[in-house]
Tab-separated table of C-alpha atoms and ligand atoms in Angstrom:
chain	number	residue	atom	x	y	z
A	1	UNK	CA	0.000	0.000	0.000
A	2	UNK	CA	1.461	3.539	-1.136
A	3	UNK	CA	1.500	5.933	1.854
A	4	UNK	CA	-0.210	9.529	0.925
A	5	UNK	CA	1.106	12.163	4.013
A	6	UNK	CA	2.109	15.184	2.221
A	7	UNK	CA	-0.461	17.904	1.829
A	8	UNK	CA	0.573	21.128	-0.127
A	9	UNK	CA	-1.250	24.585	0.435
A	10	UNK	CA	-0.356	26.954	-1.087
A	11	UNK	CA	-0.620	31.031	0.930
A	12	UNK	CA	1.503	33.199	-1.532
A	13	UNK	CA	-1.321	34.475	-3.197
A	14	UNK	CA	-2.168	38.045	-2.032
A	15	UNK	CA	-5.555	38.296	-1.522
A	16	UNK	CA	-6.572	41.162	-3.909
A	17	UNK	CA	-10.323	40.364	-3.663
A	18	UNK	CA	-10.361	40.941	0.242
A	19	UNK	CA	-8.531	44.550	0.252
A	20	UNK	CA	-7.615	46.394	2.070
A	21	UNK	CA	-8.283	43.924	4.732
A	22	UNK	CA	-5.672	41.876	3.401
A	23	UNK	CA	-3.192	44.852	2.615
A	24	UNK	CA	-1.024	43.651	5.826
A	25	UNK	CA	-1.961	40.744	6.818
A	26	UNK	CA	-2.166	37.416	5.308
A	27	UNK	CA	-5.826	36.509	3.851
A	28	UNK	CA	-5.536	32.845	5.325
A	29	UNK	CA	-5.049	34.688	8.808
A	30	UNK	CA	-8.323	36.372	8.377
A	31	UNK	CA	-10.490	35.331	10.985
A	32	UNK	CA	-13.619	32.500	11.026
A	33	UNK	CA	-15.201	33.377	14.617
A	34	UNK	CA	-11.846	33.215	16.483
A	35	UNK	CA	-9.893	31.364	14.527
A	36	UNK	CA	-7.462	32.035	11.466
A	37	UNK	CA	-9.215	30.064	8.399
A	38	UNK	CA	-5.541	28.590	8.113
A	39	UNK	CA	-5.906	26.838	11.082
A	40	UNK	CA	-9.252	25.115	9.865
A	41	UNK	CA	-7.648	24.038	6.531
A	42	UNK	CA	-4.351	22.499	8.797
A	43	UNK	CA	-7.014	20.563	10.676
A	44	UNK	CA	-8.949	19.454	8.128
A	45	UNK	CA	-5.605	17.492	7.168
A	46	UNK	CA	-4.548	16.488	10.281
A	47	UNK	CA	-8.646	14.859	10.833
A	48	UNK	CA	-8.098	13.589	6.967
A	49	UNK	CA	-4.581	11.687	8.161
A	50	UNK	CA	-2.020	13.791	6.804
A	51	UNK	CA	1.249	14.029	8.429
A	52	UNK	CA	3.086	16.981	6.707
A	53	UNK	CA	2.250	19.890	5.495
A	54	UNK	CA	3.886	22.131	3.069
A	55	UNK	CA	3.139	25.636	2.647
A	56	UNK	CA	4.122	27.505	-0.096
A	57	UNK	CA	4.407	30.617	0.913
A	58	UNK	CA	5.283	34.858	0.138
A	59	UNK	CA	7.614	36.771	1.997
A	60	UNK	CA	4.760	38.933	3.570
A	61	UNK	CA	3.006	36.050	4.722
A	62	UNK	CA	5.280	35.077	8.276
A	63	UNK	CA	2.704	35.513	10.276
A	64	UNK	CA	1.270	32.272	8.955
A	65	UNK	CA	4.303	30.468	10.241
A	66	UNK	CA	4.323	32.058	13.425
A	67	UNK	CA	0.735	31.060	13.938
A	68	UNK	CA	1.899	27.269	14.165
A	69	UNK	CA	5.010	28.430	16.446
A	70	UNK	CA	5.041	28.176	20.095
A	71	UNK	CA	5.071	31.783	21.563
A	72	UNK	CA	6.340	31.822	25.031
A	73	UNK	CA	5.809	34.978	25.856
A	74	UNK	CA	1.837	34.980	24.961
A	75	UNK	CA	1.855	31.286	27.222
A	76	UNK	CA	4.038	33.381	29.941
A	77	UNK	CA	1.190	35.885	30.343
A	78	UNK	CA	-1.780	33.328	29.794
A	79	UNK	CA	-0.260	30.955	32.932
A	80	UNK	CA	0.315	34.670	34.893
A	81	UNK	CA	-3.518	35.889	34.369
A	82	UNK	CA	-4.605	32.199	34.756
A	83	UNK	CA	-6.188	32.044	31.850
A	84	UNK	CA	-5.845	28.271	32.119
A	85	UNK	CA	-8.774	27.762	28.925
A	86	UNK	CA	-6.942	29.955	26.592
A	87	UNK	CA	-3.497	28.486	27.554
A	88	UNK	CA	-4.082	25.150	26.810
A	89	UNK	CA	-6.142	26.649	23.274
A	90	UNK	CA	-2.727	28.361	22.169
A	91	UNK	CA	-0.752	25.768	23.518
A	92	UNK	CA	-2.458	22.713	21.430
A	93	UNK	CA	-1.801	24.868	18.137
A	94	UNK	CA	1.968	24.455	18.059
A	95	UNK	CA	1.553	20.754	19.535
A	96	UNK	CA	-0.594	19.966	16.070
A	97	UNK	CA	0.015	16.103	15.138
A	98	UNK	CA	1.041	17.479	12.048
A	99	UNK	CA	4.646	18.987	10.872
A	100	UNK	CA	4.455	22.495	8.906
A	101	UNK	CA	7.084	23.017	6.724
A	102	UNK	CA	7.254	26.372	4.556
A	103	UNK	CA	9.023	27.283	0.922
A	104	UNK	CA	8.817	30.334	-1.290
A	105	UNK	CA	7.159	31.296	-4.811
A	106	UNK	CA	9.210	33.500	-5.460
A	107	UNK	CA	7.244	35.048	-8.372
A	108	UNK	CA	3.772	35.006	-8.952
A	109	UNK	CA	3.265	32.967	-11.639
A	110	UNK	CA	0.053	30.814	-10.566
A	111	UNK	CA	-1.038	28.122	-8.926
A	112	UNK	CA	0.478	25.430	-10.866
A	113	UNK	CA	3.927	27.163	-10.262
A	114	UNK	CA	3.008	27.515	-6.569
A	115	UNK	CA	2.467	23.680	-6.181
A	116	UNK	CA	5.861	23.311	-8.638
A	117	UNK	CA	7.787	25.244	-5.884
A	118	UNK	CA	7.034	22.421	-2.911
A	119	UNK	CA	8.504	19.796	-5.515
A	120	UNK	CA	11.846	19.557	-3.648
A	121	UNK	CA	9.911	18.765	-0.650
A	122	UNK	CA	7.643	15.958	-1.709
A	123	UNK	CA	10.421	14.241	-3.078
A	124	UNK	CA	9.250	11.233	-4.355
A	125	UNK	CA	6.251	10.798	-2.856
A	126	UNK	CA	2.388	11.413	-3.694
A	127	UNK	CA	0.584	14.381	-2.659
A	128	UNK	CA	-2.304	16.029	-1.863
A	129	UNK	CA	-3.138	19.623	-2.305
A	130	UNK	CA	-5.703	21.956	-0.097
A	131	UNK	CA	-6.851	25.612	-1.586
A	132	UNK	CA	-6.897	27.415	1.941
A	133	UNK	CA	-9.269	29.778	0.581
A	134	UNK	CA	-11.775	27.249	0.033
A	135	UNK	CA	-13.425	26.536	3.823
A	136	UNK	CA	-15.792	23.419	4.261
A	137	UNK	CA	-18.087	23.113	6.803
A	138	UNK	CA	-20.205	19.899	7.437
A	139	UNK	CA	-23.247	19.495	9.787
A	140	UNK	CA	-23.046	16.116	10.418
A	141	UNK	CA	-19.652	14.757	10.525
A	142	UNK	CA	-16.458	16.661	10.022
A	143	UNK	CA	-15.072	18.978	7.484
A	144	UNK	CA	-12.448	16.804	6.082
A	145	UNK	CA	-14.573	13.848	5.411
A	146	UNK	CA	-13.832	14.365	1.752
A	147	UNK	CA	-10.340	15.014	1.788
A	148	UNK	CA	-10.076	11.601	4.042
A	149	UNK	CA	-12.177	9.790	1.238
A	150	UNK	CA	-9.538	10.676	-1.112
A	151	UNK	CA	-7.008	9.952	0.753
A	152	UNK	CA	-8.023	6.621	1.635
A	153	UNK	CA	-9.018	6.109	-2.233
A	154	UNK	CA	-5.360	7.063	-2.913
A	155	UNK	CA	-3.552	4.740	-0.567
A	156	UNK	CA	-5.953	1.434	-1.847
A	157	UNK	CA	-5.774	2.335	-6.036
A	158	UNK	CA	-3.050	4.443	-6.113
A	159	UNK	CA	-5.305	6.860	-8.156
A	160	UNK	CA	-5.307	10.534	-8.197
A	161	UNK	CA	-8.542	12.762	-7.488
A	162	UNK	CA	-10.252	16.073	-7.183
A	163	UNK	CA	-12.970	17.222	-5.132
A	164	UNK	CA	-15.721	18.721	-6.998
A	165	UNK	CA	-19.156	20.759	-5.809
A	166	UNK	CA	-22.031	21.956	-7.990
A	167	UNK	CA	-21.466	25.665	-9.076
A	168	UNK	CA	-24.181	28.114	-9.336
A	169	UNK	CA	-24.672	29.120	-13.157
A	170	UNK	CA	-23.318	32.381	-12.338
A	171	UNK	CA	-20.149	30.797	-10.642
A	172	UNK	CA	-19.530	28.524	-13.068
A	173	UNK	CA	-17.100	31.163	-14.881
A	174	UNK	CA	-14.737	31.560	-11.652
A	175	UNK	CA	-13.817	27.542	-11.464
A	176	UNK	CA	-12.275	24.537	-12.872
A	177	UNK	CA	-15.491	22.654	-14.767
A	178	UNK	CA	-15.420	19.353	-15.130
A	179	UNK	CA	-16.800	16.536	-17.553
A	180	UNK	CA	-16.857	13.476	-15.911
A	181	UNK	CA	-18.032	9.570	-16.761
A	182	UNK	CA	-19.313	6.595	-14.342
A	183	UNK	CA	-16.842	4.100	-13.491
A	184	UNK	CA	-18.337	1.229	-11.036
A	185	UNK	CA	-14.576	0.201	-10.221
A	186	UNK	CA	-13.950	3.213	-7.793
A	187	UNK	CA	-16.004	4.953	-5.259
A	188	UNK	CA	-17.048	8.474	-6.188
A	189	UNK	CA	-18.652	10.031	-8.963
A	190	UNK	CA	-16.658	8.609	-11.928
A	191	UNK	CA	-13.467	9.116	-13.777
A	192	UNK	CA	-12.981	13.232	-14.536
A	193	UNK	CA	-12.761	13.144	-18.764
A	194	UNK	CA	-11.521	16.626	-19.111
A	195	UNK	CA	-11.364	20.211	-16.593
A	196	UNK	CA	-11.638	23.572	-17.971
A	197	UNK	CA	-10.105	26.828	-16.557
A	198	UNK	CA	-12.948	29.366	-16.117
A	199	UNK	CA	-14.962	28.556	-19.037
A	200	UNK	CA	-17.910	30.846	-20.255
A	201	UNK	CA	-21.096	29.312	-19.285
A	202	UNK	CA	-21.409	28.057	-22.500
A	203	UNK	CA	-18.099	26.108	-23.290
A	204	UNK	CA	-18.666	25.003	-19.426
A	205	UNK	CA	-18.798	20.297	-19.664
A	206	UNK	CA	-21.186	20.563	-16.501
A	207	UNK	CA	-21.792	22.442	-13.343
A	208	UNK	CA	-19.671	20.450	-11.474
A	209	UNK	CA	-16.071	22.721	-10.399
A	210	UNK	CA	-12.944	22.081	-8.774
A	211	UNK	CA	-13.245	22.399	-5.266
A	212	UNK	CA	-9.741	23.166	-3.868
A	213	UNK	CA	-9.058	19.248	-2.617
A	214	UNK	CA	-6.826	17.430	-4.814
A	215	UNK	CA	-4.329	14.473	-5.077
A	216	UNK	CA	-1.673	13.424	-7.580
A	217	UNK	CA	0.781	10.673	-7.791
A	218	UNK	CA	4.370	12.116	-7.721
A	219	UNK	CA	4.743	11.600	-11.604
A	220	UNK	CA	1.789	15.221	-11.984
A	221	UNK	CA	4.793	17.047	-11.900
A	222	UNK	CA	5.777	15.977	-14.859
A	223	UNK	CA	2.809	17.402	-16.422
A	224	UNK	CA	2.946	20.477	-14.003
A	225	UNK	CA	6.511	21.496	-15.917
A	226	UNK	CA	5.397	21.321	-19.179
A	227	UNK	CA	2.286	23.205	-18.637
A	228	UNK	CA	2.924	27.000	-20.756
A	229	UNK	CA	1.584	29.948	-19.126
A	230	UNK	CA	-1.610	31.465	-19.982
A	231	UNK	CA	-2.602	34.294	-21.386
A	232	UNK	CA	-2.047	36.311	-17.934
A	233	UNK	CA	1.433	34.511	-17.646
A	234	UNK	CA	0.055	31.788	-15.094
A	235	UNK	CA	0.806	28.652	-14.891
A	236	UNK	CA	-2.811	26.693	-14.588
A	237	UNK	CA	-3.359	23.473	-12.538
A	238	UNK	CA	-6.097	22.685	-14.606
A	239	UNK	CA	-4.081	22.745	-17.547
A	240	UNK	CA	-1.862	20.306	-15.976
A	241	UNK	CA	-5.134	17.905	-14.755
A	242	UNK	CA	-6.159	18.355	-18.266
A	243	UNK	CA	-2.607	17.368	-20.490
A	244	UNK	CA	-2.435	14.111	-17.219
A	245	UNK	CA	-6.256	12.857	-18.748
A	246	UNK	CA	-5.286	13.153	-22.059
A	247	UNK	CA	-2.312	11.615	-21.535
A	248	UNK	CA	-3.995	8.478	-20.648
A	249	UNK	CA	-3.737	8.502	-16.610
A	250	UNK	CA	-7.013	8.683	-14.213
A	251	UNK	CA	-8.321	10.974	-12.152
A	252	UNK	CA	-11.428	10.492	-9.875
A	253	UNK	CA	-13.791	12.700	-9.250
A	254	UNK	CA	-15.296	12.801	-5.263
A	255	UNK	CA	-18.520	14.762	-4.744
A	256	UNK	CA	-18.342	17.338	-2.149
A	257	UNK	CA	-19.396	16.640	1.501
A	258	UNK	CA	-20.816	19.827	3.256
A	259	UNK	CA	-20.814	23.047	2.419
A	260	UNK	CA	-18.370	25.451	0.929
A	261	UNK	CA	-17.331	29.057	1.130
A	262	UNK	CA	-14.862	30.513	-1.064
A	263	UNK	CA	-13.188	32.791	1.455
A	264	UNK	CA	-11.010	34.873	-1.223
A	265	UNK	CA	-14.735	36.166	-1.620
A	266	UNK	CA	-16.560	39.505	0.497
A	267	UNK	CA	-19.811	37.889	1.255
A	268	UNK	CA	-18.499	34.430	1.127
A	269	UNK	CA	-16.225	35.161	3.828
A	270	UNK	CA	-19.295	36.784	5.765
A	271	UNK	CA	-21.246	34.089	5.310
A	272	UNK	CA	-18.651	31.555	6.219
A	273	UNK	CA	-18.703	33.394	9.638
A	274	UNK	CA	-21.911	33.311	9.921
A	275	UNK	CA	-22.281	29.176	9.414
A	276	UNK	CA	-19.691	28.401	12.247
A	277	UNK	CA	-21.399	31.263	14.716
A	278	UNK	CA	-24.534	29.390	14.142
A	279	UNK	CA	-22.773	26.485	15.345
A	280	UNK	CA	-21.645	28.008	18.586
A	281	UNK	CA	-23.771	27.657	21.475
A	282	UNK	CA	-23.998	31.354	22.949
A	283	UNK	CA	-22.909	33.810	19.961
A	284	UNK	CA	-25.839	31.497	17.773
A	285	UNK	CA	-28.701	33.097	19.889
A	286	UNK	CA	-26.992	36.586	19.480
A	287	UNK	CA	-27.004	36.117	15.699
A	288	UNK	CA	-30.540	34.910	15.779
A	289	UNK	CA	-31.093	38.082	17.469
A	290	UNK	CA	-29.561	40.180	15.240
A	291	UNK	CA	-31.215	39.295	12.640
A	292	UNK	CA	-35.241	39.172	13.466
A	293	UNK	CA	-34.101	43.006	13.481
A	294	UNK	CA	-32.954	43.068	10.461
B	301	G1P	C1	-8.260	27.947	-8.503
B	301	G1P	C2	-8.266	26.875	-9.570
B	301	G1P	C3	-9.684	26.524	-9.987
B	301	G1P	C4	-10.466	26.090	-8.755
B	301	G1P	C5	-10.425	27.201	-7.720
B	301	G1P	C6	-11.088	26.775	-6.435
B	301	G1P	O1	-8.709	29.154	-9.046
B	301	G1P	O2	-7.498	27.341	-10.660
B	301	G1P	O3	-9.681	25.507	-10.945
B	301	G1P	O4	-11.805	25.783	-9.097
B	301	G1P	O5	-9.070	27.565	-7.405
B	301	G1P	O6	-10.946	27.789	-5.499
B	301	G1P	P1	-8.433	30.582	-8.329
B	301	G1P	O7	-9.447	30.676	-7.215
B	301	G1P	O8	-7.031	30.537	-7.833
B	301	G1P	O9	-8.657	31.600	-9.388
């Protein structure tokens, strides 16, 4: 059985679509009720059995490291004020079963040359890749339920896979589309036929879009490398997905489990907020509140 443990995400991007929120500080630090959506994404990898995770990172982005790190001094004053709650709530984020290692994109040129960059450190190995802008949340269950059901896919059929949702019509222009086909040999939807970059509604295969969960046997990078930038001198992942299908190799397509906010996104973002207050016991009936006013 092949071992899948690395998870790539990538944080260089720089969050033009939330400024100037995101003018200093990282977008992934943004908070989701009190936490950084970062730390969501890290433990959606850590529930889905990942043991590494790469970030690919920008040099204005620290702060994301420093999240992970233990801070002594913070800990110091927590134990002081005996603010024993909050203590052991900072102190379980740098004790994560997971290890965080970071590298740099040095330019932007996409995020097919973001997920090139952590090459060195996957080494040989398979991989799995997790869009931090794209936040799940699942009533019943656990966020990473999908991500786990492609990892475990993985590690049985050695297959790679991408997590897709259905996309409004008037979202369909923003994603990676696929066209997919039954196959009864794998769980899932089927076996993805071909993915589109952002296509017009009506060169769009389906409604069905790429929902920021992947994984890729090592030899994608092959296909990464080869991949020419677009038109806005990217470097596409879906390009690379696409020239991997065509090239003979599968890729399975999982359905979505939960729901999905794209976090890169104003309202999004608000409403992502919204769905875990809702879940929280006390700030819920506030909400509630808030809004028969409204
Ligand atoms: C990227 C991918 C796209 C995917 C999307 C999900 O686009 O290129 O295929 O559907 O993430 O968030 P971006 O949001 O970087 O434009």
């Amino acid at each position: 059985m092949k071992k899948l443990e690395k998870v790539i995400i990538p944080v260089a991007g720089l969050g033009t679509r939330m400024l100037p929120a995101t003018k200093a500080i990282p977008k992934e630090m943004l908070p989701i009720l009190n936490k950084p959506i970062i730390q969501y994404i890290v433990e959606e990898a850590i529930f889905a059995g990942f043991k590494e995770v790469i970030l690919v990172t920008h040099s204005s982005k620290y702060s994301i490291e420093n999240h992970f790190d233990k801070s002594f001094e913070l800990e110091a004053t927590l134990e002081k004020r005996v603010k024993r709650a909050t203590l052991k709530e900072i102190r379980n984020i740098s004790k994560l079963s997971i290890s965080i290692q970071s590298i740099r994109q040095g330019e932007a040129k996409g995020l097919g040359h973001a997920i090139l960059c952590a090459k060195t450190l996957i080494g040989k190995e398979p991989f799995a890749i997790v869009l931090p802008d794209m936040l799940i949340s699942k009533k019943n269950g656990n966020a990473g339920d999908s991500l786990k059901e492609m990892r475990l896919c993985f590690e049985k059929h050695e297959i790679s896979s991408v997590l897709l949702g259905k996309a409004k019509k008037a979202d369909i222009s923003k994603y990676g589309i696929a066209q997919i086909k039954n196959d009864s040999q794998l769980p899932g939807l089927g076996l993805i036929e071909k993915i589109i970059e952002k296509p017009s509604i009506n060169k769009a295969p389906s409604n069905l879009y790429a929902a920021g969960r992947y994984v890729f046997t090592n030899d994608f990078f092959k296909y990464l490398s080869k991949v020419k930038p677009d038109k806005f001198n990217e470097i596409q992942l879906t390009d690379a997905i696409d020239n991997y299908i065509k090239d003979g190799k599968k890729v399975n397509a999982f359905s979505l489990k939960g729901d999905l906010f794209d976090c890169g996104d104003n309202a999004e973002y608000i409403l992502a907020n919204l769905e875990y207050a809702m879940k929280h016991p006390v700030i819920k009936n506030k909400i509630k509140n808030y809004l028969k006013t409204k």
